[in-house]
Each structure stands twice: as structure tokens, then as C-alpha cells.
Coordinates of C-alpha atoms in Angstrom, one line a residue:
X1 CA 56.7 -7.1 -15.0
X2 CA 53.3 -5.3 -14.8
X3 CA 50.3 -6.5 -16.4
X4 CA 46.8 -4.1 -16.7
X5 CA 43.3 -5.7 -17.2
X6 CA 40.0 -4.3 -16.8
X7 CA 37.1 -6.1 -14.7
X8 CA 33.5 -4.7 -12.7
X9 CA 32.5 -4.6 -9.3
X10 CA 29.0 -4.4 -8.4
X11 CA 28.1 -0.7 -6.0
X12 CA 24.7 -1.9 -4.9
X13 CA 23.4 -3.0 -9.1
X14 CA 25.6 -0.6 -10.6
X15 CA 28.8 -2.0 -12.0
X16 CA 31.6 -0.2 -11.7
X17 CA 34.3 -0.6 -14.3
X18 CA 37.8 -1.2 -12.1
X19 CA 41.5 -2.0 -13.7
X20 CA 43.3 -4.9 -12.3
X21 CA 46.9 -3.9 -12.2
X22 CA 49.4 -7.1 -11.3
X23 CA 53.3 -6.3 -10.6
X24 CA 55.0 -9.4 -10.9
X25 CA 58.2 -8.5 -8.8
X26 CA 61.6 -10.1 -9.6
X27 CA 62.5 -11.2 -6.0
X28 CA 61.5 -11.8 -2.4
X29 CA 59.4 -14.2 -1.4
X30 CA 56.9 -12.6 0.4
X31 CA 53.1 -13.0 0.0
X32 CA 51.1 -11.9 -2.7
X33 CA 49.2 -8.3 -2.0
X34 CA 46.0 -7.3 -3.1
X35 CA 45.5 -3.2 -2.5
X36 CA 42.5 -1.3 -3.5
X37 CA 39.9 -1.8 -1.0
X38 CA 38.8 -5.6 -1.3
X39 CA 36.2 -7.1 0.7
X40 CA 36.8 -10.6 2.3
X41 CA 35.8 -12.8 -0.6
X42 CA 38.6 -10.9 -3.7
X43 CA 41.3 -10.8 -0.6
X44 CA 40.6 -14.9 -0.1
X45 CA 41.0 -14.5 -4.0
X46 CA 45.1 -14.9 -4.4
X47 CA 44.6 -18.6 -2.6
X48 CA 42.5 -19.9 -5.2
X49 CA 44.5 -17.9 -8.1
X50 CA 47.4 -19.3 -6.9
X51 CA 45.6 -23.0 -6.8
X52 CA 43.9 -22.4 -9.9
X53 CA 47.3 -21.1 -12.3
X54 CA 49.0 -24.1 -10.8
X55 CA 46.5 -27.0 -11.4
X56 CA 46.1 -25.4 -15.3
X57 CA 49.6 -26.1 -16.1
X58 CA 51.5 -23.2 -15.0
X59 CA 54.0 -22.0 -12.5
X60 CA 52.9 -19.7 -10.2
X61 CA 55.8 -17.2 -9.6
X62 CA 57.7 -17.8 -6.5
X63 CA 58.1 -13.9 -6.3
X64 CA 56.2 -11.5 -5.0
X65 CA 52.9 -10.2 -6.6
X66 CA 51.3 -7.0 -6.1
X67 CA 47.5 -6.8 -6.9
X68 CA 46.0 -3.3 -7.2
X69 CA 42.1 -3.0 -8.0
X70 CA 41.6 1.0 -9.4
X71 CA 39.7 2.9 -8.5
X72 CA 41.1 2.8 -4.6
X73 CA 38.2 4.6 -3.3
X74 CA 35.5 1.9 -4.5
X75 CA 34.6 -0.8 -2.4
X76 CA 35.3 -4.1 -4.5
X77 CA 33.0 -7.1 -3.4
X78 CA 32.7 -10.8 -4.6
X79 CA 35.0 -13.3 -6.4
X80 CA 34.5 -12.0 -10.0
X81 CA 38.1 -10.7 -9.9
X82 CA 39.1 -14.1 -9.6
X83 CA 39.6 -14.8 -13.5
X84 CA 41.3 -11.3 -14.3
X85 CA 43.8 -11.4 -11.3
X86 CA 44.7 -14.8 -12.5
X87 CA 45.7 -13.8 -16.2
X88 CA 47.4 -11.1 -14.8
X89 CA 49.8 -13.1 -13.0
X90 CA 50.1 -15.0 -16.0
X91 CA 50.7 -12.5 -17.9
X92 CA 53.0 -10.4 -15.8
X93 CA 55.3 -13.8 -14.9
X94 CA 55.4 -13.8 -19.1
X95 CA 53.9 -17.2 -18.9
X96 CA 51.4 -16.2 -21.6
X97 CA 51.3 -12.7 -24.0
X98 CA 48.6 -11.2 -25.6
X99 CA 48.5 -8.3 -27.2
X100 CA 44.4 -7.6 -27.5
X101 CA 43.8 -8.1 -23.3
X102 CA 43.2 -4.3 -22.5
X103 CA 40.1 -4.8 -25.2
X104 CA 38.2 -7.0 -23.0
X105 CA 36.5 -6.9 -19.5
X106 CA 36.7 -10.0 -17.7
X107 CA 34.7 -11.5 -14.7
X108 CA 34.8 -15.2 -13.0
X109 CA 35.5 -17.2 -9.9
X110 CA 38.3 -19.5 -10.3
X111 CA 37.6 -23.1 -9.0
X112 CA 41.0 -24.6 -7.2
X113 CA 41.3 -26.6 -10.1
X114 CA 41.2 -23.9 -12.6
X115 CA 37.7 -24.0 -13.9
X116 CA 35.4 -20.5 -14.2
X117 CA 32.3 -20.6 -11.6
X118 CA 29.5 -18.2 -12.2
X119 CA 29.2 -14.9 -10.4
X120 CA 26.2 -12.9 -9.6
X121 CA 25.6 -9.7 -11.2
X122 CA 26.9 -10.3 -14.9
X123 CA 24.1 -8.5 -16.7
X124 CA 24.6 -5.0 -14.8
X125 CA 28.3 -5.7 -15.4
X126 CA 27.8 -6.0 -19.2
X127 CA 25.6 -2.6 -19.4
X128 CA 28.7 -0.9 -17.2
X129 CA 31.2 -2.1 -19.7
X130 CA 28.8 -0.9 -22.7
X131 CA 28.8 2.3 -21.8
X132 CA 32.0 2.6 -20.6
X133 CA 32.4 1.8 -24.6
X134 CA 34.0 -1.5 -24.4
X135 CA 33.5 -3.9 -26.7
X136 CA 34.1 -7.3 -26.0
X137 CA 33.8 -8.8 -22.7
X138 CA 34.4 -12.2 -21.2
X139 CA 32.2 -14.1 -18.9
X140 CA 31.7 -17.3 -17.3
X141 CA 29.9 -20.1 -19.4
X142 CA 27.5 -20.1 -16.5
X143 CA 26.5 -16.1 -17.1
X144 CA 27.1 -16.1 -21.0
X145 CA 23.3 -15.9 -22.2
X146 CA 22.5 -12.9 -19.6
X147 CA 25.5 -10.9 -20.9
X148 CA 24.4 -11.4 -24.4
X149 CA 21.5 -9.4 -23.9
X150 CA 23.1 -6.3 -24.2
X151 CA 23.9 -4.9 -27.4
X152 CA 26.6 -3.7 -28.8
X153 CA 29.2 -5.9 -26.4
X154 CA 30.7 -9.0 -27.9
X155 CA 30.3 -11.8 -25.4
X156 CA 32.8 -14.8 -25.1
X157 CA 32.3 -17.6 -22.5
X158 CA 34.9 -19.4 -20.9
X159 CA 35.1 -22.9 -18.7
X160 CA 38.5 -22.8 -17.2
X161 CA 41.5 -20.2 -16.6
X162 CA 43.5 -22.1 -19.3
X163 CA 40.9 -21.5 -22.2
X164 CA 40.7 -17.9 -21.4
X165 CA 44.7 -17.9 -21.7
X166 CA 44.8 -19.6 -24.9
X167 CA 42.2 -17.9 -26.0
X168 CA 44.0 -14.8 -25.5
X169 CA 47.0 -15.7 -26.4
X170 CA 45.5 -16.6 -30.1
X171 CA 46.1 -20.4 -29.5
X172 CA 42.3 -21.2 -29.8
X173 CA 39.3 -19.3 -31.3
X174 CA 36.0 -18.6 -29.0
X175 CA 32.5 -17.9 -30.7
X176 CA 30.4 -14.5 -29.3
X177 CA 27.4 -15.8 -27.7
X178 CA 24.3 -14.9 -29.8
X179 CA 20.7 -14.3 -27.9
X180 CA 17.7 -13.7 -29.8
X181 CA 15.9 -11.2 -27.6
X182 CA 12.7 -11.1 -29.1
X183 CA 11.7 -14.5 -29.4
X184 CA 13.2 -15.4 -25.9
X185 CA 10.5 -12.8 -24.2
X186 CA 8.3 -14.6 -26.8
X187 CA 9.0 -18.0 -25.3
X188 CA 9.3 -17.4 -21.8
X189 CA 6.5 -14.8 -21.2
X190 CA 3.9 -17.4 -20.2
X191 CA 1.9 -18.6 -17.2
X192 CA 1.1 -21.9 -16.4
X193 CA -1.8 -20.8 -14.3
X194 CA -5.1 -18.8 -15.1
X195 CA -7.3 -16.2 -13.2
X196 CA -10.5 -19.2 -15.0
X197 CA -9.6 -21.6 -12.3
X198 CA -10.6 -19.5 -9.7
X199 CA -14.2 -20.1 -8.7
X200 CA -16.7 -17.7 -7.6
X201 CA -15.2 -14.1 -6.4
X202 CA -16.7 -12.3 -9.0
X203 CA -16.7 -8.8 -7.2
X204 CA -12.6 -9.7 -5.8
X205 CA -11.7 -10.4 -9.7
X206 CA -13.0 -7.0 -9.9
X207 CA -11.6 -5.4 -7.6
X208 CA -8.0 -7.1 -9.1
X209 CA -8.9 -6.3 -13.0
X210 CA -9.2 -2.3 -11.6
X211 CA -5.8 -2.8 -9.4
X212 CA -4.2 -4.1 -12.4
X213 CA -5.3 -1.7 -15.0
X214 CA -4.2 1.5 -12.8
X215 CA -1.5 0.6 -10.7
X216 CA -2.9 0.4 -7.9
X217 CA -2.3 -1.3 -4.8
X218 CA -4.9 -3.5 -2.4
X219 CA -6.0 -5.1 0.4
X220 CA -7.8 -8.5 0.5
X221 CA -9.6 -8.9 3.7
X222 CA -11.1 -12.8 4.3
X223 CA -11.1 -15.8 6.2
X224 CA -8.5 -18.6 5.7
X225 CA -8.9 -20.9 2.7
X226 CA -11.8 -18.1 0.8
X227 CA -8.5 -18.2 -2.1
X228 CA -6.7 -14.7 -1.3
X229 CA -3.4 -16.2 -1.8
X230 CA -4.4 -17.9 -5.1
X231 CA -6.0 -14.9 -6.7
X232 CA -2.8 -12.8 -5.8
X233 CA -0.9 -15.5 -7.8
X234 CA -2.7 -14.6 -10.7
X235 CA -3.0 -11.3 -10.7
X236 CA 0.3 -11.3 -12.7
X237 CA -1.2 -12.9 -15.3
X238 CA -3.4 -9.7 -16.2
X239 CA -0.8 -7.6 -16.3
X240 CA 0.5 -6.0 -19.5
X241 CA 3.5 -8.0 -20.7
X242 CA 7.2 -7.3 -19.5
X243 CA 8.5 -5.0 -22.6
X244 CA 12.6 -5.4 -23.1
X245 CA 13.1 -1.9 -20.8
X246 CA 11.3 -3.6 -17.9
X247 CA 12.5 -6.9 -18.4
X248 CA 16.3 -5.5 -18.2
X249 CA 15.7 -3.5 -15.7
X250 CA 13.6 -6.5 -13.8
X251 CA 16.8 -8.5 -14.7
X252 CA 19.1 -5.9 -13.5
X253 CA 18.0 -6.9 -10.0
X254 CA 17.5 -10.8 -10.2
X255 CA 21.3 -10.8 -11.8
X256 CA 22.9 -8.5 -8.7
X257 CA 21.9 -10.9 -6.0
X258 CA 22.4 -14.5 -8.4
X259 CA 18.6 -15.3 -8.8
X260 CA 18.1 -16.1 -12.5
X261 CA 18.4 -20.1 -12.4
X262 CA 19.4 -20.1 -15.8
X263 CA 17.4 -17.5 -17.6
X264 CA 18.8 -15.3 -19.7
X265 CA 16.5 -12.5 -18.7
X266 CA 12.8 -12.1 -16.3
X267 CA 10.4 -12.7 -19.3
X268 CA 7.2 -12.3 -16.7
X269 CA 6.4 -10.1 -14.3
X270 CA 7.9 -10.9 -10.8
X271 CA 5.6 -12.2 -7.6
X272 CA 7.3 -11.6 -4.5
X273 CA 5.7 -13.4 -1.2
X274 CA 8.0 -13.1 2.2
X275 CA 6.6 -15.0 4.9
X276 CA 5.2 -12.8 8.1
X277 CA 8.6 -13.5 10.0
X278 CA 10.7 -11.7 7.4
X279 CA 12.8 -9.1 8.8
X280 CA 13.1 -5.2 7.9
X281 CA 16.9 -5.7 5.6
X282 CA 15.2 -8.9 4.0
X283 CA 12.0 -6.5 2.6
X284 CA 13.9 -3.3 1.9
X285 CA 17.7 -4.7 1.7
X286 CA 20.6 -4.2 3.4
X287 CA 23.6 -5.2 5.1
X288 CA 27.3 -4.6 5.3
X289 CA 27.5 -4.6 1.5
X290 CA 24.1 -3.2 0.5
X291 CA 22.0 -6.0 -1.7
X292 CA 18.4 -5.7 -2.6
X293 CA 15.7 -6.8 -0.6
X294 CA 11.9 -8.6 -1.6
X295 CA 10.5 -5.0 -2.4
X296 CA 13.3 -4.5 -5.1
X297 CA 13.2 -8.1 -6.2
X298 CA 8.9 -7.5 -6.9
X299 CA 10.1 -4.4 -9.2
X300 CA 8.0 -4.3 -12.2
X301 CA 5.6 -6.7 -10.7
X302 CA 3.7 -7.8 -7.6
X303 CA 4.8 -7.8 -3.9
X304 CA 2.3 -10.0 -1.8
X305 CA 2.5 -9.6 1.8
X306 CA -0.1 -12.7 3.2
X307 CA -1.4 -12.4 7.0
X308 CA -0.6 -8.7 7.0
X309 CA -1.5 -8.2 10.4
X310 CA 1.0 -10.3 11.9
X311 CA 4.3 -8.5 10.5
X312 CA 6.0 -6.2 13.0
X313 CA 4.5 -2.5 12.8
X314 CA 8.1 -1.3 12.1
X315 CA 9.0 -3.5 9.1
X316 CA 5.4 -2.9 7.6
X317 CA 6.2 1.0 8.1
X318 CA 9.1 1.1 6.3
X319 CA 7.1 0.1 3.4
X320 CA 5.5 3.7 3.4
X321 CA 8.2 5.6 1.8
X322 CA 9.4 3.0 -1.5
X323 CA 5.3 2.8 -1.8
X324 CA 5.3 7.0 -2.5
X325 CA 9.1 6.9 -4.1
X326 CA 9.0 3.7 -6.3
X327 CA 13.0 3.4 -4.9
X328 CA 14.7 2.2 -1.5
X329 CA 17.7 4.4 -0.5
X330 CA 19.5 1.9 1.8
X331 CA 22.2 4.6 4.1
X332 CA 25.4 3.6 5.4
X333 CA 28.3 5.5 7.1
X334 CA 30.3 5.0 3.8
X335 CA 27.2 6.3 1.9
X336 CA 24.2 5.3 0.4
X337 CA 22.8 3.0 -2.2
X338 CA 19.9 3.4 -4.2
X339 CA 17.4 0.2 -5.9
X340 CA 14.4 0.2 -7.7
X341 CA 11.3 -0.4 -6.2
X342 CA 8.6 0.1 -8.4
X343 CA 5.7 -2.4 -7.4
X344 CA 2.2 -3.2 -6.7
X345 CA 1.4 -4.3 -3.4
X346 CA -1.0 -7.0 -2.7
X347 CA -2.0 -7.4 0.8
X348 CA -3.8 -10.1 2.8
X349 CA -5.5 -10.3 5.8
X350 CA -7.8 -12.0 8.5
X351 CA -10.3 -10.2 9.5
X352 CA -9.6 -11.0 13.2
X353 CA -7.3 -13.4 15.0
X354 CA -9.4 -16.4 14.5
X355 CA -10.3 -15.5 11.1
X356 CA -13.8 -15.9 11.0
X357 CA -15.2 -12.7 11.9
X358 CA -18.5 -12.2 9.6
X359 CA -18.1 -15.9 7.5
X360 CA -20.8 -17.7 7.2
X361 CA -19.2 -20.8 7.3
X362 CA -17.7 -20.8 11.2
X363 CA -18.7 -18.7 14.0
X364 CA -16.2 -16.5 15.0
X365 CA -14.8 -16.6 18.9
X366 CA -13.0 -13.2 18.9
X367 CA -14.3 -10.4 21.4
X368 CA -14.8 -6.9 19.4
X369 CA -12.0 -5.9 21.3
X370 CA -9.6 -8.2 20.1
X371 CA -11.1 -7.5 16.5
X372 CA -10.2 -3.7 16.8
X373 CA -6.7 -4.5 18.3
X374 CA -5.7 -6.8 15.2
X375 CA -7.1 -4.6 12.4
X376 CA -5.0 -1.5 14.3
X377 CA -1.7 -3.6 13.6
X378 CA -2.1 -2.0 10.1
X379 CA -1.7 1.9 11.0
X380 CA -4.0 4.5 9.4
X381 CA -1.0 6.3 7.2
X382 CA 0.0 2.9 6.1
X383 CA -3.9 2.1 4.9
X384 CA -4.3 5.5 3.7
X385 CA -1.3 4.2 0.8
X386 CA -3.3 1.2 -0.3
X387 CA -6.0 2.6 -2.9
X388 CA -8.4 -0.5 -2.5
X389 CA -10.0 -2.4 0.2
X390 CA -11.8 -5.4 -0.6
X391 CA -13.6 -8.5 1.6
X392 CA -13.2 -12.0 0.2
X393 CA -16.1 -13.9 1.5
X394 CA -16.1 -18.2 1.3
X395 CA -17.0 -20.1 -1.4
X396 CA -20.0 -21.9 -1.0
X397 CA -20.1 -25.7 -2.5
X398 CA -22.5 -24.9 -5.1
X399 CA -20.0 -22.3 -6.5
X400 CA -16.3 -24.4 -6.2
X401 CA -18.4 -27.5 -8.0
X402 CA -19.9 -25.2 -10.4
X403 CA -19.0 -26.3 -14.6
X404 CA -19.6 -22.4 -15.2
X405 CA -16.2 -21.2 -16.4
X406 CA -15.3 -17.4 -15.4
X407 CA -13.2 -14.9 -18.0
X408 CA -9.8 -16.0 -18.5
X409 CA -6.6 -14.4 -17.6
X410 CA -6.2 -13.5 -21.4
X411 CA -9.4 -12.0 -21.6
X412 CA -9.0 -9.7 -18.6
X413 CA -5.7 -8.7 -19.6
X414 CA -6.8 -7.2 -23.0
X415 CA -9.0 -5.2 -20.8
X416 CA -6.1 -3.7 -18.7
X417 CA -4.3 -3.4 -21.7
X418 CA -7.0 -0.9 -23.3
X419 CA -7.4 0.9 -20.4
X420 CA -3.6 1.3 -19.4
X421 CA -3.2 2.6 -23.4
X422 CA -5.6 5.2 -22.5
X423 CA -3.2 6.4 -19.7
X424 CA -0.4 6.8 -21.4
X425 CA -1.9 8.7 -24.2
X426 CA -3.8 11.2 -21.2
X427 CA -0.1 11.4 -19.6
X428 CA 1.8 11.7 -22.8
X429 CA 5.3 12.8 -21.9
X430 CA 4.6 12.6 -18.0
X431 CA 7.0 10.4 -15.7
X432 CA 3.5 9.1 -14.7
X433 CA 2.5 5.8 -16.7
X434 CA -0.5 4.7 -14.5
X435 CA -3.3 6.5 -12.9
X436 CA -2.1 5.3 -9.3
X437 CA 0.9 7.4 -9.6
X438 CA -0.8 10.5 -10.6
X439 CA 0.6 13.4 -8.3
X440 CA -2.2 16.1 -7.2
X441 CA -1.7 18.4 -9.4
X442 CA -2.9 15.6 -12.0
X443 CA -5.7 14.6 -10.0
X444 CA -7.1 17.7 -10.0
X445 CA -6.7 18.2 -13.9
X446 CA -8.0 14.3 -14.6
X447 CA -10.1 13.4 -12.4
X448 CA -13.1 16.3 -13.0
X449 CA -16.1 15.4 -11.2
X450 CA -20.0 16.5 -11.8
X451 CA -22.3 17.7 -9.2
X452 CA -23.4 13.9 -8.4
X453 CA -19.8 12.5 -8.0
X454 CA -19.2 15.4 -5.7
X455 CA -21.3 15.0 -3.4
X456 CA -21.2 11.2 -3.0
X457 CA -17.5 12.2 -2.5
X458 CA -17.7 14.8 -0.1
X459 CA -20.1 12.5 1.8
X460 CA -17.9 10.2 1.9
X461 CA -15.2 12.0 2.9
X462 CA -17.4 13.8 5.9
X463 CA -18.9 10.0 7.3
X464 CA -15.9 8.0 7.4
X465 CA -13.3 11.1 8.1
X466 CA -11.1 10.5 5.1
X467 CA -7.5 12.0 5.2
X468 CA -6.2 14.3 1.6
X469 CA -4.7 11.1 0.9
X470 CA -7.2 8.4 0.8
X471 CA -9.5 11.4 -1.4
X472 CA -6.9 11.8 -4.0
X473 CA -7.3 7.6 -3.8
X474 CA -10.6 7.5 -4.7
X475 CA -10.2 10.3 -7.5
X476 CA -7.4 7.5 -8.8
X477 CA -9.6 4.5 -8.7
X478 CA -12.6 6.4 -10.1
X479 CA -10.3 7.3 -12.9
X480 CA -9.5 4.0 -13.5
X481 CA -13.0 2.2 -13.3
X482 CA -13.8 4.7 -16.0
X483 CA -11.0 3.8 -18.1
X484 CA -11.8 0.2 -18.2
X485 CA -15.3 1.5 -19.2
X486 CA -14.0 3.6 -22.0
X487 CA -15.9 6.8 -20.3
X488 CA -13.9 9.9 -20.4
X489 CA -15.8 11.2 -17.5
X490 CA -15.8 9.8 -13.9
X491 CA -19.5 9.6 -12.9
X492 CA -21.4 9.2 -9.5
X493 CA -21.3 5.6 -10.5
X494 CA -17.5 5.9 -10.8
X495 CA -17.0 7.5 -7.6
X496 CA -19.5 5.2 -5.7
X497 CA -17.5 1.8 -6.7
X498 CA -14.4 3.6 -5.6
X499 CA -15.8 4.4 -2.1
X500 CA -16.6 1.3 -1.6
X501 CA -13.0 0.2 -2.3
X502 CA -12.2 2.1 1.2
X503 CA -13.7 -0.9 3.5
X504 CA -11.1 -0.1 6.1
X505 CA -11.3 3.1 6.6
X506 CA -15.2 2.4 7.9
X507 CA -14.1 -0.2 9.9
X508 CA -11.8 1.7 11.9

């Protein structure tokens, strides 16, 4: 007897609609197949299926069974076909019938004892079954609130292999899961932390609000302890909210490689912050079966990279390309996968191997050679991609004891806010959103300077020998600072701020 269900597959965060065909033969007694191009974990799957149907009250057919996962060309990856293989047996053996299964996609992993175990990737599988126009889909209990979020797909959650039978056999009635996605972004879209607890950094918190309101990424530059790693924290917290596109799209990624403890959905803007030793696949993904990496996992939010200076050249260099892009293309012999990458970068550094080159605080023991050396770690086409360069000096006593409170993250953000709304209305229909993806073609038509702001440029660009790169930079930020100023024009004031955003550059 032959049975035909529908399930997904994740290709990189795309799901892939598949059909599950099971041929329950009528003799022999050799092992169950499974054809179609399974990976290790669905071909382990017919040991728990058979486990799972026989622990749930059934007989598992002493026949032969032959499992066929369409389309054969697609790689199929993970335990999600668990659940469907499972009822297909059933249903090819005739232990249950059901006349509405071809309506439904189904996912789970099947616990020996026949309960459903979460998989990753649930909320990209919902959007492949939406548009594949399916209309009901059913998912483990564990996933259920994720796979809500997507409209126009009923959602039923399931415990165990014998609910989902009876269930579709019309022995017992299941209830679509309901998320309110509005007031869940509502509820979750808050920060327990504040950029008002930082003391002192006046001109840093500067430097952040203009990162934040144009996009742009930057380079902290500061002795241990001066608070680089706490203001890069909260730079997320002046950052226009997550709207619903982001936050799927945000989510898209979290659900493909099972990091959503829980959530429903990423309500607030993501901080990534791999340690030095991370390797290149764990930044940009990788591996056998392509899954994202830290710089797709910061998408739609902040990627900080502390002690900057000590991660291998070639992982920091393989940052250069997603940085232009906004995307990773991860290539394989069997082809290529494609994941968003769309993020600031925050980056922190000592200023020398000790750390205390120029503080005021401790005297620094490092030869100006071994200064050079470590600030050459960080190579020039790699600098000339960061838009802003700024020191973080030590906080004196006076200042960390101080009762003077400093502008909240709240106030801030309403800032960045007004001045990102004035980018989108310059852009209009444009791809470009923020002034730090401007192309050159936009600088040049945005960023119009007088005879002042030209010449502080060009001198600028003559005295520290500037690459086209790091001017079109400086055109950006100067855009930028005058946005938040509500000036339509970039002055020499405009230009001047900017240039001093470009502190390595002068040092080397």
C-alpha cells in the first residue's frame, strides 16, 4: 500500500517543500529503505519510527517499507521527517486512514517512545508551506508559537505520534495555535539595560548616537576596563525598533540553526559577540550542510568583535565582502548557499599590546614598534570599511561617582529615529535605507559640499592620504551628523566632526 505526505527540508534557511512517499510492501522481510538523498540524521530516522509506532500502540509492519523523500535531487537534512515517515507507515500498513492528510505539512522528531521533539528551522518551514499555498500545517508543541507567526497557515501542535494519528484520523479534535503579533513585539521589545548607566564618554556616546542613526559601522579604540564593551551593549538600545519584516527575517535565521529558547519571534535587535578565538565557518558559516554563522545570526542588528587585533588576519578579512554585500555566499562543490548578513559592526581594540598606550591612568611598556605592529593586524582595506574611528579614554573617579545622570537610551533613540525618517524620505524608493549604504552615485547627488567643507576635505584627504573609499566615508558620516541636526546641508562643521572619526587612518 502507498501512502503520500508532504513535509520541508531546510537548503541553507530556505525550506523546501518535499513529499514523503511510503510503500508498505506485502512481503519480504528485508529492511526498511529510505531513497531520496537523506543525510545521516533522516537515514538513522526508520530506527526511531519503528521504536516510536511500536511503543504508541501499533504494529510496525514486519514487511518491507520503502521511504522516498521527492524531490531526489535536494539534499534532505535533520530529523523533521521523523513524524511524516511515521504516519506514513501507519497509514500505508492501513493501521490508521485519513482522508484530509495530503492538506497538511508535517514536521517532528519522533522520541523512541513516540513523543514529538522540537526541530530547528519551523518558522522558514511555515513561510515555504505558505507559499507553496498550503494551508494547514502541523508542528511540534515545542515550535507551535513560531509557526503561528505566519499568516494565512493554520497551525496545529502535536505531543506524540499517536495524537497526530488520531487527530488525523478524526478521533480527536486539535485547536490552531493563535499568536497575537503585535502585542508580542509590544511585549518583548524591551531592554533591561540603558545607555544612562554609562558614566562619562560623552564624545564615545556621540560617536555611537551618529553610528546608530546612519548605519554605520565603528571602531572603539581604548584601554581595558575605559567601558567599550558595555557601551557596545547598549548601542542596541538606540536603535529604531525591530518592525514585523525585520523581526521575521531576524527570526528566519535564529529558527534555522534552533536558537529561539522559546520565543515566538526576535522582538529586539540582535548583539552578536564571538570571542577572538572564533574560527572563519563560526563568523561567516559553513560546513558540510551549510548553517549560518555569527555575522548572519547579528542580521538586523549589531555584530561586536572585542580585542580586534588579536583575531587571525584571514578570518577578520573575510568580513570585507558581507560588510559591502549585506549577504554571505557560503560555496560548495554541490553549490552554493546564500544568508543574510545585513549588520553593523562594532569593533574594539587596545591601543597596543599592553593596553595602555596614551592613558593617563598606567604607563604604557610597549616599544613604538610593537605599537605599529599590533595596530597593522587590522589591514588598511579592512579600516577603510569601518566609517568611524573613535578613542575611549578612562574614566576618572570624579566622573564614575558622579550623581549627574546622562541622556537615556530612549532619549537618544528618538534622535536616531528623526534622523533615519529623513533618510528614507531623501531615498524614497531606493534599496538604500541608511546613509551608510549610499552607493557613489548617491554620495555625489547627497552629500553636496560648500567651498569650506571642500577644502577641509581635500585637506584631509591630501595629509593623511585617504583611499576613494574612506572619502566617500566621510561624505556618509557628514551626511549623517547633519541629519541628526536637522540641516539639509553638510557644512565645514559637518565635514570636520567626520574627519575626525578617521583616527586610524593618522595613526598609521
Amino acid at each position: 500500500m502507498l501512502a503520500r505526505l508532504f513535509s520541508v527540508t531546510l537548503d541553507g534557511i530556505e525550506g523546501v517543500i518535499c513529499e514523503v512517499e511510503v510503500h508498505v510492501t506485502r512481503g519480504g522481510f528485508e529492511k526498511s529503505l529510505i531513497v531520496g538523498l537523506p543525510d545521516t540524521a533522516v537515514k538513522e530516522s526508520i530506527e526511531r519510527v519503528q521504536s516510536a509506532i511500536t511503543n504508541s500502540g501499533y504494529n510496525y509492519p514486519k514487511t518491507k517499507s520503502v521511504i522516498n523523500l521527492a524531490p531526489a535531487d535536494v539534499k534532505k537534512v535533520g530529523p523533521a521527517f521523523d513524524l511524516p515517515i511515521a504516519l506514513g507507515v501507519l497509514l500505508g500498513s492501513k493501521a490508521i486512514e485519513s482522508d484530509c492528510v495530503k492538506e497538511f505539512v508535517i514536521v517532528g522528531e519522533l522520541a523512541l517512545d513516540g513523543r514529538v521533539r522540537g526541530v530547528n528551522g519551523v518558522l522558514n518551514m511555515a513561510m515555504a508551506a505558505a507559499q507553496k499555498g498550503f494551508k494547514k500545517m502541523i508542528v511540534p508543541l515545542e515550535n507551535v508559537r513560531e509557526a503561528a507567526v505566519v499568516q494565512g497557515v493554520e497551525v496545529f501542535g502535536t505531543g506524540s505520534l499517536a495524537q497526530t494519528a488520531a487527530f488525523l484520523s478524526g478521533k480527536l479534535l486539535l485547536e490552531a495555535a493563535q499568536v497575537d503579533i503585535e502585542k508580542l513585539l509590544e511585549q518583548e521589545g524591551t531592554y533591561d539595560i540603558d545607555f544612562a548607566e554609562v558614566k562619562g564618554q560623552e564624545s564615545v556616546k556621540r560617536a555611537l548616537t551618529i553610528a546608530a542613526a546612519g548605519g554605520h559601522n565603528i571602531l572603539m579604540i581604548g584601554p581595558p576596563g575605559a567601558g567599550k564593551t558595555m557601551l557596545a551593549q547598549r548601542l542596541a538600545t538606540i536603535l529604531p525598533r525591530l518592525g514585523l519584516a525585520e523581526s521575521l527575517e531576524t527570526t528566519r535565521v535564529y529558527s534555522s540553526v534552533g536558537q529561539l529558547e522559546g520565543r515566538a519571534m526576535m522582538a529586539i535587535r540582535p548583539v552578536r559577540m564571538p570571542h577572538h578565538s572564533a574560527s572563519a565557518p563560526a563568523l561567516v558559516g559553513g560546513g558540510t550542510n551549510p548553517r549560518c554563522g555569527e555575522l548572519s545570526l547579528a542580521h538586523n542588528g549589531i555584530l561586536f568583535l572585542d580585542e580586534f587585533a588579536e583575531f587571525p588576519r584571514h578570518v577578520l578579512e573575510m568580513i570585507r565582502q558581507p560588510l559591502e554585500e549585506r549577504k554571505i555566499t557560503v560555496s560548495r562543490a554541490k553549490g552554493s548557499v546564500t544568508f543574510p548578513a545585513n549588520f553593523m559592526l562594532v569593533a574594539a581594540t587596545n591601543p597596543c599590546p599592553c593596553g595602555y598606550f596614551g592613558s593617563t591612568q598606567k604607563r604604557c611598556k610597549c616599544t613604538p614598534n610593537q605599537i605599529e605592529r599590533y595596530l597593522a593586524r587590522i589591514s588598511g582595506p579592512l579600516l577603510d570599511r569601518i566609517d568611524i574611528h573613535i578613542e575611549v579614554p578612562t574614566v576618572s573617579f570624579s566622573k564614575l561617582r558622579s550623581k549627574q545622570s546622562s541622556n537615556s537610551s530612549e532619549v537618544i533613540g528618538t534622535q536616531v529615529v528623526s534622523a533615519r525618517q529623513k533618510q528614507r524620505a531623501r531615498f524614497g524608493e531606493d534599496k538604500t535605507t541608511v546613509n551608510a549604504t549610499m552607493t557613489h552615485k548617491q554620495v555625489s547627488e547627497h552629500c553636496q559640499l560648500d567651498s569650506a567643507a571642500e577644502a577641509i576635505l581635500k585637506n584631509a584627504m591630501t595629509e593623511f592620504g585617504l583611499s576613494a573609499r574612506a572619502h566617500d566615508k566621510i561624505c556618509k558620516v557628514a551626511r549623517t551628523i547633519a541629519d541628526l541636526e536637522g540641516q539639509e546641508d553638510i557644512g565645514a562643521e559637518h565635514i570636520s566632526e567626520a574627519v575626525s572619526y578617521r583616527k586610524l587612518d593618522r595613526a598609521l
